[in-house]
Amino acid sequence: MYHVKQSEIQRLISCSILRITMSTVLVTIMLLCSMAGGAKAATIVSTDLTELSLEELMNIEITSVSKKPEKLADAAAAIFVITQEDIRRSGVTCIPEALRMVPGINVARIDSNKWAITSRGFNGRFAYKLLVLIDGRSVYAPSFSGVYWEVQDTLMEDVDRIEVIRGPGATLWGANAVNGVINIITKSAADTQGGLVTMGAGTEESGFGGVRYGTVMGESTYARFYAKGFKRDEFVHTTGDDAGDDWDMLRGGFRLDSLLYDRDPVTVQGDVYQGNINQTLNLATLSAPYSQIFEDEGEVEGWNLLTRWQHTLSPTSDFTLQVYYDRIDREDAVFDEIRDTFDIDLQHQFAAGERHEIIWGLGYRYTHDDITSILDPESRSDELFSVFVQDKITLMEDCLWLTIGSKFEHNDYTGYEVQPNARLFWAPHTDHKLWASVGRAVRTPSRAENGANLLNDMGLRTFTREITLPDGTTIPMEIIAPVAITVKGNRDYESEELLAYELGYRFVPANTLSLDMAVFYNDYDNLRSFEEDEYVPQDGYAEQPLRFDNKLKGSTYGLELAAAWQAADWWQWDMAYSYFWIDIDTRSEDQEGQNNDGPQHQVSLRSAVNLSKDLHLDLWLRYVDDVIANGN
């Protein structure tokens, strides 16, 4: 078992506090300078979700579907909202575990510190068709097309809600929002005033705790500061041996919210983290026995800073400007990665007449990385330019709406990409809502697919060769020789493409029952494959390159259902069910089809009982069908 010395803990705490303090002081100075002149106090009213009926819960405001506030019941998409009350009553201590509540989301825990999370198939350590954001900041990793879930964290009590879209959101959010979008939204600083201390310990959660303090920093400025940390124990193999995957993390941050000139909300927030992640690795080597198993201690650290400004031009027109900087630094036995990302996004929404609600925006992202050992080149800078426009058209007042739009992007790998979408929403009755959509989305190449150079496997292989005898005849002979399997990038790797069809129905028959159902069919093209190149003779062994390519295509379809039943004033049931099927076809005879990439059936059933005002009893049952998660 891995033990952290007391001196090492003190060093980590001191370093983290120093980073938090420096970042906080700098940003606070910047914010206070920008707010010179003052403004009146903002009044923010928090809503107690436990006092709402199920019909009122369906009318909670969300922002992820249309990039503007709208009622959950009126969203023309398969969306599910995890509220703070859901998080509190479920007892989850991290974001990945909270996502198990969502129909259509598959959460597979690989080991103590790694998760495989996806929407509607294609799961793996780096599920490359799911876009994840925290307060509008993308945490999608372009190095391997996925999310490092172990570092996506915050104080769980500060999460306001998690909006989960199943299905493409590329028209507004851009490339890589192919199978879904997860937007983690934290509370306003005005809603987290006063002090909070949490702590706990257990057999697997060896120890965890957090502290937060919210205060008023002026007539119009609210702030909060937080710090949290945990140490989680290692898992155990089926053989009974320790897995060597225990880990610890320290994190801190702040958020400031204010009003400028009496009407313009401004948010400045940032986080800093540092952690040690242990893992047991089995790496291929070029010499016998051609593999090496050892315990590795990885180190991760990073910080981010985000500023968002909203300005109202008129009662029917406003714009939002968001800028953030994100730095990550990862180091382990396989590779080291340092990545700096700068992102700026501007969006403007306005009403054009009585029937058109238009939203459009511009975006620019610059990212620079240094990744040693496994990528060529080891350092690279990339730029992404984007523009989107979307129009919500009222076809029949209070009854029928058509939303059409498209995202236009230019990236440094595949050039220009167009991602259109059309959605129809019909509300024949206040209790009946139906919607349909069709859209195109793409998943652009990662750094690995473009320039990987990695030894994946090494071992002895048997070859059959034709040997010519002195008399001129040939006979087959088996030869045993070491072969290195290497993974190579492809400069001509193309974007993966999706054409998605969805239908949805929401029904609220009474204040005690609500149903939300979605069915989908996804048609994929240019899916990722591996192609064998010719053997390359090396000194003492042969190299078999596997090259990234786009030789697969396929389809998926499924059903997702969410239901809530208020059995009594003090008793509520929440159920989620999903059915999923995948069928992967090929374009070449040497590729095998794939029909098992996620559980066919998933069920979640939660019971929430209020025994008294201060005493609650909650039960959560889950069933997940057979699933194979790719841990690469």
Short mmCIF file of N, CA and C in Angstrom, two decimals, residues 65-68 171-173 311 313 316-322 344-352 356-364 386-392 403-408:
data_model
loop_
_atom_site.label_atom_id
_atom_site.label_comp_id
_atom_site.label_asym_id
_atom_site.label_seq_id
_atom_site.Cartn_x
_atom_site.Cartn_y
_atom_site.Cartn_z
N VAL A 65 -29.16 23.47 -23.93
CA VAL A 65 -29.74 23.07 -25.21
C VAL A 65 -29.69 24.20 -26.22
N SER A 66 -30.04 25.41 -25.79
CA SER A 66 -30.13 26.55 -26.71
C SER A 66 -29.14 27.66 -26.41
N LYS A 67 -28.25 27.45 -25.42
CA LYS A 67 -27.31 28.49 -24.99
C LYS A 67 -28.03 29.73 -24.49
N LYS A 68 -29.23 29.55 -23.99
CA LYS A 68 -30.00 30.63 -23.38
C LYS A 68 -31.01 29.98 -22.44
N THR A 171 -24.28 21.90 -33.12
CA THR A 171 -24.67 23.16 -33.75
C THR A 171 -24.31 24.35 -32.88
N LEU A 172 -24.42 24.19 -31.56
CA LEU A 172 -24.08 25.27 -30.65
C LEU A 172 -22.71 25.10 -30.01
N TRP A 173 -22.35 23.85 -29.66
CA TRP A 173 -21.14 23.62 -28.90
C TRP A 173 -19.95 23.21 -29.75
N HIS A 311 -24.17 41.49 -21.13
CA HIS A 311 -24.60 42.88 -21.31
C HIS A 311 -25.94 42.91 -22.03
N LEU A 313 -28.58 44.82 -24.21
CA LEU A 313 -28.70 45.93 -25.15
C LEU A 313 -30.10 46.51 -25.16
N THR A 316 -35.04 42.80 -25.64
CA THR A 316 -35.04 41.61 -26.49
C THR A 316 -33.67 41.32 -27.09
N SER A 317 -32.62 41.91 -26.54
CA SER A 317 -31.30 41.71 -27.12
C SER A 317 -30.23 41.79 -26.04
N ASP A 318 -29.32 40.81 -26.01
CA ASP A 318 -28.19 40.84 -25.08
C ASP A 318 -27.07 39.97 -25.63
N PHE A 319 -25.87 40.19 -25.12
CA PHE A 319 -24.75 39.37 -25.54
C PHE A 319 -23.93 38.94 -24.33
N THR A 320 -23.15 37.86 -24.52
CA THR A 320 -22.29 37.31 -23.48
C THR A 320 -20.89 37.13 -24.03
N LEU A 321 -19.91 37.60 -23.29
CA LEU A 321 -18.50 37.43 -23.65
C LEU A 321 -17.84 36.59 -22.57
N GLN A 322 -17.21 35.51 -22.99
CA GLN A 322 -16.54 34.62 -22.04
C GLN A 322 -15.11 34.38 -22.49
N ILE A 344 -11.83 32.18 -26.25
CA ILE A 344 -12.69 33.36 -26.18
C ILE A 344 -13.95 33.09 -26.98
N ASP A 345 -15.10 33.43 -26.41
CA ASP A 345 -16.38 33.11 -27.03
C ASP A 345 -17.33 34.29 -26.85
N LEU A 346 -17.96 34.69 -27.94
CA LEU A 346 -18.93 35.77 -27.94
C LEU A 346 -20.22 35.27 -28.54
N GLN A 347 -21.34 35.49 -27.86
CA GLN A 347 -22.64 35.13 -28.42
C GLN A 347 -23.64 36.25 -28.20
N HIS A 348 -24.53 36.40 -29.17
CA HIS A 348 -25.52 37.48 -29.15
C HIS A 348 -26.88 36.88 -29.49
N GLN A 349 -27.87 37.19 -28.69
CA GLN A 349 -29.23 36.73 -28.96
C GLN A 349 -30.17 37.93 -29.02
N PHE A 350 -31.12 37.86 -29.96
CA PHE A 350 -32.06 38.96 -30.12
C PHE A 350 -33.33 38.44 -30.79
N ALA A 351 -34.40 39.19 -30.66
CA ALA A 351 -35.67 38.87 -31.29
C ALA A 351 -35.79 39.66 -32.58
N ALA A 352 -36.10 38.96 -33.68
CA ALA A 352 -36.32 39.59 -34.98
C ALA A 352 -37.81 39.48 -35.30
N HIS A 356 -39.26 35.26 -34.61
CA HIS A 356 -37.89 34.78 -34.72
C HIS A 356 -37.09 35.14 -33.47
N GLU A 357 -36.47 34.11 -32.87
CA GLU A 357 -35.51 34.30 -31.79
C GLU A 357 -34.16 33.79 -32.31
N ILE A 358 -33.26 34.72 -32.55
CA ILE A 358 -31.99 34.39 -33.20
C ILE A 358 -30.86 34.48 -32.19
N ILE A 359 -29.97 33.48 -32.25
CA ILE A 359 -28.75 33.50 -31.45
C ILE A 359 -27.59 33.15 -32.38
N TRP A 360 -26.52 33.92 -32.28
CA TRP A 360 -25.35 33.65 -33.10
C TRP A 360 -24.09 33.93 -32.26
N GLY A 361 -22.97 33.43 -32.73
CA GLY A 361 -21.76 33.63 -31.94
C GLY A 361 -20.49 33.38 -32.72
N LEU A 362 -19.39 33.86 -32.15
CA LEU A 362 -18.05 33.67 -32.69
C LEU A 362 -17.17 33.05 -31.62
N GLY A 363 -16.21 32.24 -32.04
CA GLY A 363 -15.31 31.62 -31.08
C GLY A 363 -13.91 31.45 -31.63
N TYR A 364 -12.94 31.50 -30.73
CA TYR A 364 -11.54 31.26 -31.10
C TYR A 364 -10.88 30.51 -29.95
N SER A 386 -14.51 29.46 -35.10
CA SER A 386 -15.88 28.97 -35.23
C SER A 386 -16.87 30.13 -35.28
N VAL A 387 -18.00 29.87 -35.93
CA VAL A 387 -19.13 30.77 -35.95
C VAL A 387 -20.39 29.92 -36.00
N PHE A 388 -21.45 30.32 -35.29
CA PHE A 388 -22.70 29.58 -35.35
C PHE A 388 -23.86 30.56 -35.42
N VAL A 389 -24.98 30.08 -35.95
CA VAL A 389 -26.20 30.87 -35.98
C VAL A 389 -27.37 29.91 -35.84
N GLN A 390 -28.37 30.30 -35.09
CA GLN A 390 -29.55 29.47 -34.88
C GLN A 390 -30.78 30.36 -34.75
N ASP A 391 -31.87 29.92 -35.35
CA ASP A 391 -33.12 30.70 -35.36
C ASP A 391 -34.25 29.80 -34.86
N LYS A 392 -34.92 30.25 -33.82
CA LYS A 392 -36.11 29.57 -33.33
C LYS A 392 -37.33 30.30 -33.88
N THR A 403 -36.70 25.04 -34.96
CA THR A 403 -35.38 25.60 -34.67
C THR A 403 -34.39 25.06 -35.69
N ILE A 404 -33.73 25.95 -36.41
CA ILE A 404 -32.73 25.54 -37.40
C ILE A 404 -31.46 26.35 -37.18
N GLY A 405 -30.32 25.73 -37.47
CA GLY A 405 -29.06 26.43 -37.30
C GLY A 405 -27.90 25.57 -37.73
N SER A 406 -26.71 26.14 -37.63
CA SER A 406 -25.51 25.39 -38.02
C SER A 406 -24.29 26.01 -37.36
N LYS A 407 -23.29 25.16 -37.14
CA LYS A 407 -21.98 25.59 -36.67
C LYS A 407 -21.00 25.44 -37.81
N PHE A 408 -20.15 26.45 -37.98
CA PHE A 408 -19.11 26.42 -39.01
C PHE A 408 -17.76 26.57 -38.30
#
